[in-house]
Amino acid sequence: MTDHPANNITYTDFKLNGFHSLGEWRPLLFIPFFLMFVLSILANSTLIYLIKSQQSLHSPMYVLIGFMAFSDLTLPMVFVPNMLLNLLFYWTEISLNGCLIQMFCIYFAGSFHSTLLFWMALDRYFAICKPLYYHKYMEIGSFIKFVVGPVMRNAFLVVTMVSLAGKLSYCTNVIDHCLCEHMALVQLACGDISINNIVGLLSAFLIPTTDFILITASYVVIFVSVFKSGKGHLKAINTCITHLIVMTLSLSSALIAFLLYRISNHISSSTRIFISIMYLLVPSCINPLIYGWRTKEIRQTFLKFIKTGKVLPF
């Protein structure tokens, strides 16, 4: 860590120093992270290509899965290339503006991911509980009212959190992380960061927690409706289970990553950083595999492409 400068000086350039305790073993982390990055790119690109190219997969449910794949494709691109260069070549420098831009992209993409799970739950709710009005509710003009509010909420909270971090004065410039995580940056500030902690907590409550409550309520209504109607919606229930697997993976990993800085005294720095990276990277690798395997129509489309020898986008 660098010495604290005079009070009238603030750093505007930082060093990402994650996994520094591993010493000469640190570059070896390049291998698993690179393989996961490649898997994420290939799997999500394939899923997007299948949905885009197959007319039968242009229904709202598959379009939402396609948006999920796009979100999972873009999120690793925001931080993984820079992280890989950091691990392999020790390219650790990043400007404050660059750090804030990366932070905004990570958190906005993450919040969009959470909101997509809510939209998927709405899609299943309309399909199972309101089948006669499904196409009416899922038309762009009708569904847009479920889109604007959550997106504006996400943008406002993330912009507020990042803007407050940008206004701080920083007395040291070594970030104990491989990416610009909010708490990893603001804890380097000279003054009081209580407001930053509060906004971070509000963002965690008003985005993933609220989405989780709404998603849970939707699926409770769905399952009650299915159990009352008998076995007519087993296919729809299978789709719901797929969404629930993805939701559980995403929200549980987000909760663990969020709590890390609140219990940081009990775990090592490298463990905390590793879990934080896994929270961002693992869902991007696993989600397209879950949807590709558990969704019959997508699986059949993929197998058809393989059998006919059509070229996938890689």
PDB file of C-alpha atoms in Angstrom:
ATOM      1  CA  MET A   1       0.000   0.000   0.000  1.00  0.00           C
ATOM      2  CA  THR A   2       1.187   3.494  -0.732  1.00  0.00           C
ATOM      3  CA  ASP A   3       1.674   6.070   1.996  1.00  0.00           C
ATOM      4  CA  HIS A   4      -1.142   8.525   2.598  1.00  0.00           C
ATOM      5  CA  PRO A   5      -0.470  11.787   0.793  1.00  0.00           C
ATOM      6  CA  ALA A   6      -1.077  15.242   2.128  1.00  0.00           C
ATOM      7  CA  ASN A   7      -4.699  16.079   2.866  1.00  0.00           C
ATOM      8  CA  ASN A   8      -5.025  18.363  -0.162  1.00  0.00           C
ATOM      9  CA  ILE A   9      -4.030  15.613  -2.604  1.00  0.00           C
ATOM     10  CA  THR A  10      -6.300  12.959  -4.061  1.00  0.00           C
ATOM     11  CA  TYR A  11      -5.329  10.094  -6.323  1.00  0.00           C
ATOM     12  CA  THR A  12      -6.857   9.860  -9.786  1.00  0.00           C
ATOM     13  CA  ASP A  13      -4.907   6.794 -10.933  1.00  0.00           C
ATOM     14  CA  PHE A  14      -5.140   3.405  -9.256  1.00  0.00           C
ATOM     15  CA  LYS A  15      -3.544  -0.020  -9.224  1.00  0.00           C
ATOM     16  CA  LEU A  16      -5.658  -3.177  -9.238  1.00  0.00           C
ATOM     17  CA  ASN A  17      -3.678  -5.438  -6.922  1.00  0.00           C
ATOM     18  CA  GLY A  18      -5.964  -8.439  -6.443  1.00  0.00           C
ATOM     19  CA  PHE A  19      -4.452 -11.806  -5.456  1.00  0.00           C
ATOM     20  CA  HIS A  20      -1.156 -10.100  -4.542  1.00  0.00           C
ATOM     21  CA  SER A  21      -0.694 -12.584  -1.675  1.00  0.00           C
ATOM     22  CA  LEU A  22      -0.297 -15.439  -4.181  1.00  0.00           C
ATOM     23  CA  GLY A  23       3.040 -14.039  -5.346  1.00  0.00           C
ATOM     24  CA  GLU A  24       4.570 -15.963  -8.243  1.00  0.00           C
ATOM     25  CA  TRP A  25       1.506 -18.242  -8.441  1.00  0.00           C
ATOM     26  CA  ARG A  26      -0.731 -15.312  -9.337  1.00  0.00           C
ATOM     27  CA  PRO A  27      -0.334 -15.578 -13.173  1.00  0.00           C
ATOM     28  CA  LEU A  28      -1.646 -19.160 -13.054  1.00  0.00           C
ATOM     29  CA  LEU A  29      -5.115 -17.767 -12.366  1.00  0.00           C
ATOM     30  CA  PHE A  30      -5.081 -16.594 -15.982  1.00  0.00           C
ATOM     31  CA  ILE A  31      -5.817 -20.165 -17.139  1.00  0.00           C
ATOM     32  CA  PRO A  32      -9.144 -20.892 -15.361  1.00  0.00           C
ATOM     33  CA  PHE A  33     -10.443 -17.346 -15.846  1.00  0.00           C
ATOM     34  CA  PHE A  34      -9.519 -17.389 -19.538  1.00  0.00           C
ATOM     35  CA  LEU A  35     -11.227 -20.768 -20.056  1.00  0.00           C
ATOM     36  CA  MET A  36     -14.367 -19.529 -18.307  1.00  0.00           C
ATOM     37  CA  PHE A  37     -14.323 -16.369 -20.429  1.00  0.00           C
ATOM     38  CA  VAL A  38     -14.081 -18.410 -23.645  1.00  0.00           C
ATOM     39  CA  LEU A  39     -16.874 -20.719 -22.476  1.00  0.00           C
ATOM     40  CA  SER A  40     -19.071 -17.715 -21.717  1.00  0.00           C
ATOM     41  CA  ILE A  41     -18.451 -16.159 -25.136  1.00  0.00           C
ATOM     42  CA  LEU A  42     -19.025 -19.385 -27.079  1.00  0.00           C
ATOM     43  CA  ALA A  43     -22.058 -20.601 -25.120  1.00  0.00           C
ATOM     44  CA  ASN A  44     -23.908 -17.280 -25.103  1.00  0.00           C
ATOM     45  CA  SER A  45     -23.061 -16.513 -28.746  1.00  0.00           C
ATOM     46  CA  THR A  46     -24.415 -19.923 -29.722  1.00  0.00           C
ATOM     47  CA  LEU A  47     -27.618 -19.418 -27.744  1.00  0.00           C
ATOM     48  CA  ILE A  48     -28.203 -15.983 -29.299  1.00  0.00           C
ATOM     49  CA  TYR A  49     -27.518 -17.368 -32.770  1.00  0.00           C
ATOM     50  CA  LEU A  50     -29.949 -20.276 -32.305  1.00  0.00           C
ATOM     51  CA  ILE A  51     -32.748 -18.009 -31.080  1.00  0.00           C
ATOM     52  CA  LYS A  52     -32.140 -15.426 -33.803  1.00  0.00           C
ATOM     53  CA  SER A  53     -31.922 -17.905 -36.663  1.00  0.00           C
ATOM     54  CA  GLN A  54     -34.841 -20.180 -35.737  1.00  0.00           C
ATOM     55  CA  GLN A  55     -38.283 -18.707 -36.449  1.00  0.00           C
ATOM     56  CA  SER A  56     -39.967 -21.014 -33.936  1.00  0.00           C
ATOM     57  CA  LEU A  57     -37.854 -19.459 -31.151  1.00  0.00           C
ATOM     58  CA  HIS A  58     -39.114 -15.908 -31.718  1.00  0.00           C
ATOM     59  CA  SER A  59     -41.845 -16.093 -29.066  1.00  0.00           C
ATOM     60  CA  PRO A  60     -41.518 -13.723 -26.065  1.00  0.00           C
ATOM     61  CA  MET A  61     -40.129 -16.389 -23.720  1.00  0.00           C
ATOM     62  CA  TYR A  62     -37.220 -17.201 -26.036  1.00  0.00           C
ATOM     63  CA  VAL A  63     -36.616 -13.541 -26.850  1.00  0.00           C
ATOM     64  CA  LEU A  64     -36.188 -12.911 -23.112  1.00  0.00           C
ATOM     65  CA  ILE A  65     -33.780 -15.858 -22.913  1.00  0.00           C
ATOM     66  CA  GLY A  66     -31.910 -14.256 -25.812  1.00  0.00           C
ATOM     67  CA  PHE A  67     -31.667 -10.981 -23.885  1.00  0.00           C
ATOM     68  CA  MET A  68     -30.380 -12.945 -20.899  1.00  0.00           C
ATOM     69  CA  ALA A  69     -27.706 -14.499 -23.107  1.00  0.00           C
ATOM     70  CA  PHE A  70     -26.783 -11.039 -24.442  1.00  0.00           C
ATOM     71  CA  SER A  71     -26.439  -9.758 -20.871  1.00  0.00           C
ATOM     72  CA  ASP A  72     -24.296 -12.774 -19.962  1.00  0.00           C
ATOM     73  CA  LEU A  73     -22.205 -12.182 -23.084  1.00  0.00           C
ATOM     74  CA  THR A  74     -21.489  -8.504 -22.465  1.00  0.00           C
ATOM     75  CA  LEU A  75     -20.870  -8.541 -18.695  1.00  0.00           C
ATOM     76  CA  PRO A  76     -17.582 -10.544 -18.830  1.00  0.00           C
ATOM     77  CA  MET A  77     -16.349  -8.352 -21.695  1.00  0.00           C
ATOM     78  CA  VAL A  78     -16.492  -5.352 -19.366  1.00  0.00           C
ATOM     79  CA  PHE A  79     -13.863  -6.604 -16.929  1.00  0.00           C
ATOM     80  CA  VAL A  80     -12.362  -9.993 -17.882  1.00  0.00           C
ATOM     81  CA  PRO A  81      -9.946  -8.856 -20.676  1.00  0.00           C
ATOM     82  CA  ASN A  82      -8.450  -6.196 -18.397  1.00  0.00           C
ATOM     83  CA  MET A  83      -8.291  -8.696 -15.526  1.00  0.00           C
ATOM     84  CA  LEU A  84      -6.499 -11.284 -17.676  1.00  0.00           C
ATOM     85  CA  LEU A  85      -3.866  -8.737 -18.744  1.00  0.00           C
ATOM     86  CA  ASN A  86      -3.485  -7.784 -15.095  1.00  0.00           C
ATOM     87  CA  LEU A  87      -2.892 -11.383 -14.010  1.00  0.00           C
ATOM     88  CA  LEU A  88      -0.559 -12.359 -16.835  1.00  0.00           C
ATOM     89  CA  PHE A  89       1.421  -9.168 -17.493  1.00  0.00           C
ATOM     90  CA  TYR A  90       0.820  -7.206 -14.258  1.00  0.00           C
ATOM     91  CA  TRP A  91      -0.933  -4.401 -16.167  1.00  0.00           C
ATOM     92  CA  THR A  92      -2.516  -3.053 -13.010  1.00  0.00           C
ATOM     93  CA  GLU A  93      -3.029   0.663 -13.773  1.00  0.00           C
ATOM     94  CA  ILE A  94      -6.479   2.161 -14.241  1.00  0.00           C
ATOM     95  CA  SER A  95      -7.671   5.770 -14.085  1.00  0.00           C
ATOM     96  CA  LEU A  96     -10.449   6.893 -11.766  1.00  0.00           C
ATOM     97  CA  ASN A  97     -12.716   7.615 -14.757  1.00  0.00           C
ATOM     98  CA  GLY A  98     -11.918   4.219 -16.249  1.00  0.00           C
ATOM     99  CA  CYS A  99     -12.653   2.594 -12.902  1.00  0.00           C
ATOM    100  CA  LEU A 100     -15.987   4.395 -12.571  1.00  0.00           C
ATOM    101  CA  ILE A 101     -17.010   3.460 -16.131  1.00  0.00           C
ATOM    102  CA  GLN A 102     -16.165  -0.182 -15.457  1.00  0.00           C
ATOM    103  CA  MET A 103     -18.068  -0.043 -12.165  1.00  0.00           C
ATOM    104  CA  PHE A 104     -21.158   1.416 -13.858  1.00  0.00           C
ATOM    105  CA  CYS A 105     -21.122  -1.221 -16.609  1.00  0.00           C
ATOM    106  CA  ILE A 106     -20.731  -4.091 -14.132  1.00  0.00           C
ATOM    107  CA  TYR A 107     -23.504  -2.941 -11.812  1.00  0.00           C
ATOM    108  CA  PHE A 108     -25.924  -1.861 -14.533  1.00  0.00           C
ATOM    109  CA  ALA A 109     -25.468  -5.161 -16.382  1.00  0.00           C
ATOM    110  CA  GLY A 110     -25.926  -7.021 -13.096  1.00  0.00           C
ATOM    111  CA  SER A 111     -29.106  -5.095 -12.266  1.00  0.00           C
ATOM    112  CA  PHE A 112     -30.415  -5.701 -15.799  1.00  0.00           C
ATOM    113  CA  HIS A 113     -29.797  -9.416 -15.266  1.00  0.00           C
ATOM    114  CA  SER A 114     -31.884  -9.369 -12.091  1.00  0.00           C
ATOM    115  CA  THR A 115     -34.695  -7.472 -13.814  1.00  0.00           C
ATOM    116  CA  LEU A 116     -34.666  -9.920 -16.734  1.00  0.00           C
ATOM    117  CA  LEU A 117     -35.428 -12.720 -14.282  1.00  0.00           C
ATOM    118  CA  PHE A 118     -38.457 -10.691 -13.152  1.00  0.00           C
ATOM    119  CA  TRP A 119     -39.619 -10.240 -16.759  1.00  0.00           C
ATOM    120  CA  MET A 120     -39.242 -13.982 -17.328  1.00  0.00           C
ATOM    121  CA  ALA A 121     -41.393 -14.655 -14.271  1.00  0.00           C
ATOM    122  CA  LEU A 122     -44.021 -12.246 -15.652  1.00  0.00           C
ATOM    123  CA  ASP A 123     -43.947 -14.055 -19.002  1.00  0.00           C
ATOM    124  CA  ARG A 124     -44.612 -17.400 -17.286  1.00  0.00           C
ATOM    125  CA  TYR A 125     -47.324 -15.837 -15.123  1.00  0.00           C
ATOM    126  CA  PHE A 126     -49.205 -14.507 -18.152  1.00  0.00           C
ATOM    127  CA  ALA A 127     -48.696 -17.751 -20.094  1.00  0.00           C
ATOM    128  CA  ILE A 128     -50.000 -20.008 -17.302  1.00  0.00           C
ATOM    129  CA  CYS A 129     -52.412 -17.873 -15.283  1.00  0.00           C
ATOM    130  CA  LYS A 130     -53.726 -15.589 -18.066  1.00  0.00           C
ATOM    131  CA  PRO A 131     -53.355 -17.729 -21.229  1.00  0.00           C
ATOM    132  CA  LEU A 132     -56.235 -16.078 -23.104  1.00  0.00           C
ATOM    133  CA  TYR A 133     -54.628 -12.661 -22.680  1.00  0.00           C
ATOM    134  CA  TYR A 134     -50.992 -13.766 -23.045  1.00  0.00           C
ATOM    135  CA  HIS A 135     -50.353 -12.171 -26.439  1.00  0.00           C
ATOM    136  CA  LYS A 136     -52.119  -8.999 -25.369  1.00  0.00           C
ATOM    137  CA  TYR A 137     -49.924  -8.604 -22.270  1.00  0.00           C
ATOM    138  CA  MET A 138     -46.717  -9.617 -24.056  1.00  0.00           C
ATOM    139  CA  GLU A 139     -47.113  -7.222 -26.990  1.00  0.00           C
ATOM    140  CA  ILE A 140     -44.390  -4.569 -26.986  1.00  0.00           C
ATOM    141  CA  GLY A 141     -46.859  -1.763 -26.355  1.00  0.00           C
ATOM    142  CA  SER A 142     -48.339  -3.494 -23.307  1.00  0.00           C
ATOM    143  CA  PHE A 143     -45.160  -5.044 -21.911  1.00  0.00           C
ATOM    144  CA  ILE A 144     -43.170  -1.797 -22.115  1.00  0.00           C
ATOM    145  CA  LYS A 145     -44.824  -0.575 -18.909  1.00  0.00           C
ATOM    146  CA  PHE A 146     -43.117  -3.454 -17.084  1.00  0.00           C
ATOM    147  CA  VAL A 147     -39.795  -2.458 -18.674  1.00  0.00           C
ATOM    148  CA  VAL A 148     -39.529   1.312 -18.202  1.00  0.00           C
ATOM    149  CA  GLY A 149     -39.964   1.438 -14.423  1.00  0.00           C
ATOM    150  CA  PRO A 150     -37.369  -1.213 -13.456  1.00  0.00           C
ATOM    151  CA  VAL A 151     -34.802   0.064 -15.989  1.00  0.00           C
ATOM    152  CA  MET A 152     -35.174   3.650 -14.730  1.00  0.00           C
ATOM    153  CA  ARG A 153     -34.856   2.403 -11.143  1.00  0.00           C
ATOM    154  CA  ASN A 154     -31.696   0.466 -11.986  1.00  0.00           C
ATOM    155  CA  ALA A 155     -30.122   3.357 -13.891  1.00  0.00           C
ATOM    156  CA  PHE A 156     -30.912   5.906 -11.163  1.00  0.00           C
ATOM    157  CA  LEU A 157     -29.470   3.810  -8.333  1.00  0.00           C
ATOM    158  CA  VAL A 158     -26.356   2.733 -10.227  1.00  0.00           C
ATOM    159  CA  VAL A 159     -25.644   6.261 -11.509  1.00  0.00           C
ATOM    160  CA  THR A 160     -26.100   7.639  -7.975  1.00  0.00           C
ATOM    161  CA  MET A 161     -23.769   5.035  -6.482  1.00  0.00           C
ATOM    162  CA  VAL A 162     -21.066   5.589  -9.102  1.00  0.00           C
ATOM    163  CA  SER A 163     -21.388   9.403  -9.006  1.00  0.00           C
ATOM    164  CA  LEU A 164     -20.952   9.470  -5.220  1.00  0.00           C
ATOM    165  CA  ALA A 165     -17.864   7.286  -5.540  1.00  0.00           C
ATOM    166  CA  GLY A 166     -16.473   9.695  -8.146  1.00  0.00           C
ATOM    167  CA  LYS A 167     -16.821  12.684  -5.796  1.00  0.00           C
ATOM    168  CA  LEU A 168     -14.671  11.161  -3.031  1.00  0.00           C
ATOM    169  CA  SER A 169     -11.059  12.087  -2.337  1.00  0.00           C
ATOM    170  CA  TYR A 170      -8.759   9.088  -2.258  1.00  0.00           C
ATOM    171  CA  CYS A 171      -5.775   8.892   0.086  1.00  0.00           C
ATOM    172  CA  THR A 172      -4.361   5.694  -1.347  1.00  0.00           C
ATOM    173  CA  ASN A 173      -4.464   4.198  -4.818  1.00  0.00           C
ATOM    174  CA  VAL A 174      -4.046   0.430  -4.414  1.00  0.00           C
ATOM    175  CA  ILE A 175      -7.353  -1.395  -4.954  1.00  0.00           C
ATOM    176  CA  ASP A 176      -7.318  -4.854  -3.388  1.00  0.00           C
ATOM    177  CA  HIS A 177      -9.238  -6.407  -6.262  1.00  0.00           C
ATOM    178  CA  CYS A 178      -8.913  -7.335  -9.942  1.00  0.00           C
ATOM    179  CA  LEU A 179     -11.832  -5.125 -10.978  1.00  0.00           C
ATOM    180  CA  CYS A 180     -13.476  -1.906  -9.830  1.00  0.00           C
ATOM    181  CA  GLU A 181     -15.888  -3.203  -7.225  1.00  0.00           C
ATOM    182  CA  HIS A 182     -17.755  -0.452  -5.364  1.00  0.00           C
ATOM    183  CA  MET A 183     -16.647  -1.144  -1.798  1.00  0.00           C
ATOM    184  CA  ALA A 184     -13.117  -2.044  -2.864  1.00  0.00           C
ATOM    185  CA  LEU A 185     -12.766   1.481  -4.270  1.00  0.00           C
ATOM    186  CA  VAL A 186     -14.650   3.653  -1.760  1.00  0.00           C
ATOM    187  CA  GLN A 187     -12.889   2.163   1.252  1.00  0.00           C
ATOM    188  CA  LEU A 188      -9.747   3.902  -0.026  1.00  0.00           C
ATOM    189  CA  ALA A 189     -11.377   7.316   0.485  1.00  0.00           C
ATOM    190  CA  CYS A 190      -9.974   9.823   2.968  1.00  0.00           C
ATOM    191  CA  GLY A 191     -13.258  10.929   4.547  1.00  0.00           C
ATOM    192  CA  ASP A 192     -16.529   9.465   5.712  1.00  0.00           C
ATOM    193  CA  ILE A 193     -18.128   6.934   3.355  1.00  0.00           C
ATOM    194  CA  SER A 194     -21.360   6.365   5.298  1.00  0.00           C
ATOM    195  CA  ILE A 195     -23.508   7.769   2.494  1.00  0.00           C
ATOM    196  CA  ASN A 196     -21.786   5.452   0.016  1.00  0.00           C
ATOM    197  CA  ASN A 197     -22.536   2.467   2.261  1.00  0.00           C
ATOM    198  CA  ILE A 198     -26.172   3.541   2.579  1.00  0.00           C
ATOM    199  CA  VAL A 199     -26.615   3.950  -1.188  1.00  0.00           C
ATOM    200  CA  GLY A 200     -24.954   0.569  -1.728  1.00  0.00           C
ATOM    201  CA  LEU A 201     -27.346  -1.046   0.749  1.00  0.00           C
ATOM    202  CA  LEU A 202     -30.337   0.702  -0.858  1.00  0.00           C
ATOM    203  CA  SER A 203     -29.252  -0.495  -4.294  1.00  0.00           C
ATOM    204  CA  ALA A 204     -28.970  -4.054  -2.995  1.00  0.00           C
ATOM    205  CA  PHE A 205     -32.430  -3.852  -1.411  1.00  0.00           C
ATOM    206  CA  LEU A 206     -34.282  -1.983  -4.141  1.00  0.00           C
ATOM    207  CA  ILE A 207     -32.911  -3.980  -7.103  1.00  0.00           C
ATOM    208  CA  PRO A 208     -32.173  -7.692  -6.484  1.00  0.00           C
ATOM    209  CA  THR A 209     -34.176  -7.975  -3.246  1.00  0.00           C
ATOM    210  CA  THR A 210     -37.280  -6.308  -4.704  1.00  0.00           C
ATOM    211  CA  ASP A 211     -36.968  -8.351  -7.900  1.00  0.00           C
ATOM    212  CA  PHE A 212     -36.590 -11.518  -5.829  1.00  0.00           C
ATOM    213  CA  ILE A 213     -39.771 -10.747  -3.867  1.00  0.00           C
ATOM    214  CA  LEU A 214     -41.743 -10.062  -7.066  1.00  0.00           C
ATOM    215  CA  ILE A 215     -40.342 -13.172  -8.761  1.00  0.00           C
ATOM    216  CA  THR A 216     -41.159 -15.348  -5.757  1.00  0.00           C
ATOM    217  CA  ALA A 217     -44.711 -13.973  -5.606  1.00  0.00           C
ATOM    218  CA  SER A 218     -45.170 -14.685  -9.332  1.00  0.00           C
ATOM    219  CA  TYR A 219     -44.022 -18.293  -9.036  1.00  0.00           C
ATOM    220  CA  VAL A 220     -46.153 -18.900  -5.926  1.00  0.00           C
ATOM    221  CA  VAL A 221     -49.230 -17.809  -7.909  1.00  0.00           C
ATOM    222  CA  ILE A 222     -48.099 -19.922 -10.877  1.00  0.00           C
ATOM    223  CA  PHE A 223     -47.619 -23.105  -8.846  1.00  0.00           C
ATOM    224  CA  VAL A 224     -50.917 -22.637  -7.015  1.00  0.00           C
ATOM    225  CA  SER A 225     -52.668 -22.197 -10.369  1.00  0.00           C
ATOM    226  CA  VAL A 226     -51.007 -25.307 -11.814  1.00  0.00           C
ATOM    227  CA  PHE A 227     -51.819 -27.501  -8.831  1.00  0.00           C
ATOM    228  CA  LYS A 228     -55.460 -26.409  -9.016  1.00  0.00           C
ATOM    229  CA  SER A 229     -55.715 -27.132 -12.750  1.00  0.00           C
ATOM    230  CA  GLY A 230     -54.068 -30.568 -12.705  1.00  0.00           C
ATOM    231  CA  LYS A 231     -51.315 -31.814 -15.035  1.00  0.00           C
ATOM    232  CA  GLY A 232     -52.033 -29.660 -18.060  1.00  0.00           C
ATOM    233  CA  HIS A 233     -49.084 -27.339 -17.512  1.00  0.00           C
ATOM    234  CA  LEU A 234     -46.216 -29.756 -16.843  1.00  0.00           C
ATOM    235  CA  LYS A 235     -44.232 -28.316 -19.749  1.00  0.00           C
ATOM    236  CA  ALA A 236     -44.711 -24.800 -18.400  1.00  0.00           C
ATOM    237  CA  ILE A 237     -43.680 -25.954 -14.920  1.00  0.00           C
ATOM    238  CA  ASN A 238     -40.486 -27.408 -16.401  1.00  0.00           C
ATOM    239  CA  THR A 239     -39.725 -23.989 -17.908  1.00  0.00           C
ATOM    240  CA  CYS A 240     -40.434 -22.344 -14.548  1.00  0.00           C
ATOM    241  CA  ILE A 241     -38.021 -24.734 -12.832  1.00  0.00           C
ATOM    242  CA  THR A 242     -35.347 -23.742 -15.351  1.00  0.00           C
ATOM    243  CA  HIS A 243     -35.937 -20.065 -14.531  1.00  0.00           C
ATOM    244  CA  LEU A 244     -35.852 -20.860 -10.801  1.00  0.00           C
ATOM    245  CA  ILE A 245     -32.499 -22.641 -11.130  1.00  0.00           C
ATOM    246  CA  VAL A 246     -31.017 -19.609 -12.885  1.00  0.00           C
ATOM    247  CA  MET A 247     -32.616 -17.223 -10.368  1.00  0.00           C
ATOM    248  CA  THR A 248     -31.282 -19.197  -7.395  1.00  0.00           C
ATOM    249  CA  LEU A 249     -27.786 -19.334  -8.884  1.00  0.00           C
ATOM    250  CA  SER A 250     -27.757 -15.610  -9.694  1.00  0.00           C
ATOM    251  CA  LEU A 251     -29.311 -14.229  -6.510  1.00  0.00           C
ATOM    252  CA  SER A 252     -27.483 -16.535  -4.080  1.00  0.00           C
ATOM    253  CA  SER A 253     -24.113 -15.679  -5.633  1.00  0.00           C
ATOM    254  CA  ALA A 254     -25.049 -11.967  -5.553  1.00  0.00           C
ATOM    255  CA  LEU A 255     -25.960 -12.215  -1.855  1.00  0.00           C
ATOM    256  CA  ILE A 256     -22.699 -13.960  -1.009  1.00  0.00           C
ATOM    257  CA  ALA A 257     -20.669 -11.361  -2.918  1.00  0.00           C
ATOM    258  CA  PHE A 258     -22.589  -8.528  -1.239  1.00  0.00           C
ATOM    259  CA  LEU A 259     -21.951  -9.902   2.262  1.00  0.00           C
ATOM    260  CA  LEU A 260     -18.230 -10.422   1.698  1.00  0.00           C
ATOM    261  CA  TYR A 261     -17.224  -6.892   2.667  1.00  0.00           C
ATOM    262  CA  ARG A 262     -19.472  -7.041   5.728  1.00  0.00           C
ATOM    263  CA  ILE A 263     -17.611 -10.113   7.060  1.00  0.00           C
ATOM    264  CA  SER A 264     -14.247  -9.391   5.452  1.00  0.00           C
ATOM    265  CA  ASN A 265     -12.392  -9.800   8.764  1.00  0.00           C
ATOM    266  CA  HIS A 266     -13.178 -13.510   8.769  1.00  0.00           C
ATOM    267  CA  ILE A 267     -11.972 -14.462   5.285  1.00  0.00           C
ATOM    268  CA  SER A 268      -8.759 -13.879   3.365  1.00  0.00           C
ATOM    269  CA  SER A 269      -8.454 -11.180   0.725  1.00  0.00           C
ATOM    270  CA  SER A 270      -7.812 -13.698  -2.061  1.00  0.00           C
ATOM    271  CA  THR A 271     -10.857 -15.776  -1.102  1.00  0.00           C
ATOM    272  CA  ARG A 272     -13.078 -12.696  -1.055  1.00  0.00           C
ATOM    273  CA  ILE A 273     -11.829 -11.546  -4.468  1.00  0.00           C
ATOM    274  CA  PHE A 274     -12.181 -15.028  -5.960  1.00  0.00           C
ATOM    275  CA  ILE A 275     -15.799 -15.363  -4.792  1.00  0.00           C
ATOM    276  CA  SER A 276     -16.572 -11.850  -6.037  1.00  0.00           C
ATOM    277  CA  ILE A 277     -15.258 -12.722  -9.507  1.00  0.00           C
ATOM    278  CA  MET A 278     -17.089 -16.055  -9.532  1.00  0.00           C
ATOM    279  CA  TYR A 279     -20.348 -14.240  -8.758  1.00  0.00           C
ATOM    280  CA  LEU A 280     -19.941 -12.276 -11.989  1.00  0.00           C
ATOM    281  CA  LEU A 281     -18.406 -14.954 -14.194  1.00  0.00           C
ATOM    282  CA  VAL A 282     -20.020 -18.280 -13.238  1.00  0.00           C
ATOM    283  CA  PRO A 283     -23.646 -17.333 -14.126  1.00  0.00           C
ATOM    284  CA  SER A 284     -22.442 -16.123 -17.546  1.00  0.00           C
ATOM    285  CA  CYS A 285     -20.963 -19.576 -18.160  1.00  0.00           C
ATOM    286  CA  ILE A 286     -23.715 -21.691 -16.615  1.00  0.00           C
ATOM    287  CA  ASN A 287     -26.916 -19.901 -17.670  1.00  0.00           C
ATOM    288  CA  PRO A 288     -26.683 -20.678 -21.420  1.00  0.00           C
ATOM    289  CA  LEU A 289     -25.892 -24.326 -20.617  1.00  0.00           C
ATOM    290  CA  ILE A 290     -28.903 -24.553 -18.292  1.00  0.00           C
ATOM    291  CA  TYR A 291     -31.253 -23.026 -20.867  1.00  0.00           C
ATOM    292  CA  GLY A 292     -29.699 -24.996 -23.718  1.00  0.00           C
ATOM    293  CA  TRP A 293     -30.062 -28.324 -21.929  1.00  0.00           C
ATOM    294  CA  ARG A 294     -33.334 -27.905 -20.025  1.00  0.00           C
ATOM    295  CA  THR A 295     -35.313 -26.068 -22.724  1.00  0.00           C
ATOM    296  CA  LYS A 296     -36.442 -28.754 -25.173  1.00  0.00           C
ATOM    297  CA  GLU A 297     -36.950 -26.479 -28.179  1.00  0.00           C
ATOM    298  CA  ILE A 298     -33.495 -24.891 -27.836  1.00  0.00           C
ATOM    299  CA  ARG A 299     -31.853 -28.290 -27.309  1.00  0.00           C
ATOM    300  CA  GLN A 300     -33.555 -29.746 -30.380  1.00  0.00           C
ATOM    301  CA  THR A 301     -32.597 -26.724 -32.478  1.00  0.00           C
ATOM    302  CA  PHE A 302     -28.962 -27.061 -31.397  1.00  0.00           C
ATOM    303  CA  LEU A 303     -28.897 -30.798 -32.197  1.00  0.00           C
ATOM    304  CA  LYS A 304     -30.488 -30.114 -35.599  1.00  0.00           C
ATOM    305  CA  PHE A 305     -27.794 -27.563 -36.393  1.00  0.00           C
ATOM    306  CA  ILE A 306     -25.101 -30.047 -35.411  1.00  0.00           C
ATOM    307  CA  LYS A 307     -26.605 -32.881 -37.486  1.00  0.00           C
ATOM    308  CA  THR A 308     -27.074 -30.720 -40.584  1.00  0.00           C
ATOM    309  CA  GLY A 309     -23.525 -29.394 -40.306  1.00  0.00           C
ATOM    310  CA  LYS A 310     -24.526 -25.746 -40.215  1.00  0.00           C
ATOM    311  CA  VAL A 311     -21.808 -23.418 -38.999  1.00  0.00           C
ATOM    312  CA  LEU A 312     -22.258 -21.875 -35.546  1.00  0.00           C
ATOM    313  CA  PRO A 313     -20.920 -18.346 -34.891  1.00  0.00           C
ATOM    314  CA  PHE A 314     -17.377 -19.351 -33.894  1.00  0.00           C
TER     315      PHE A 314
END
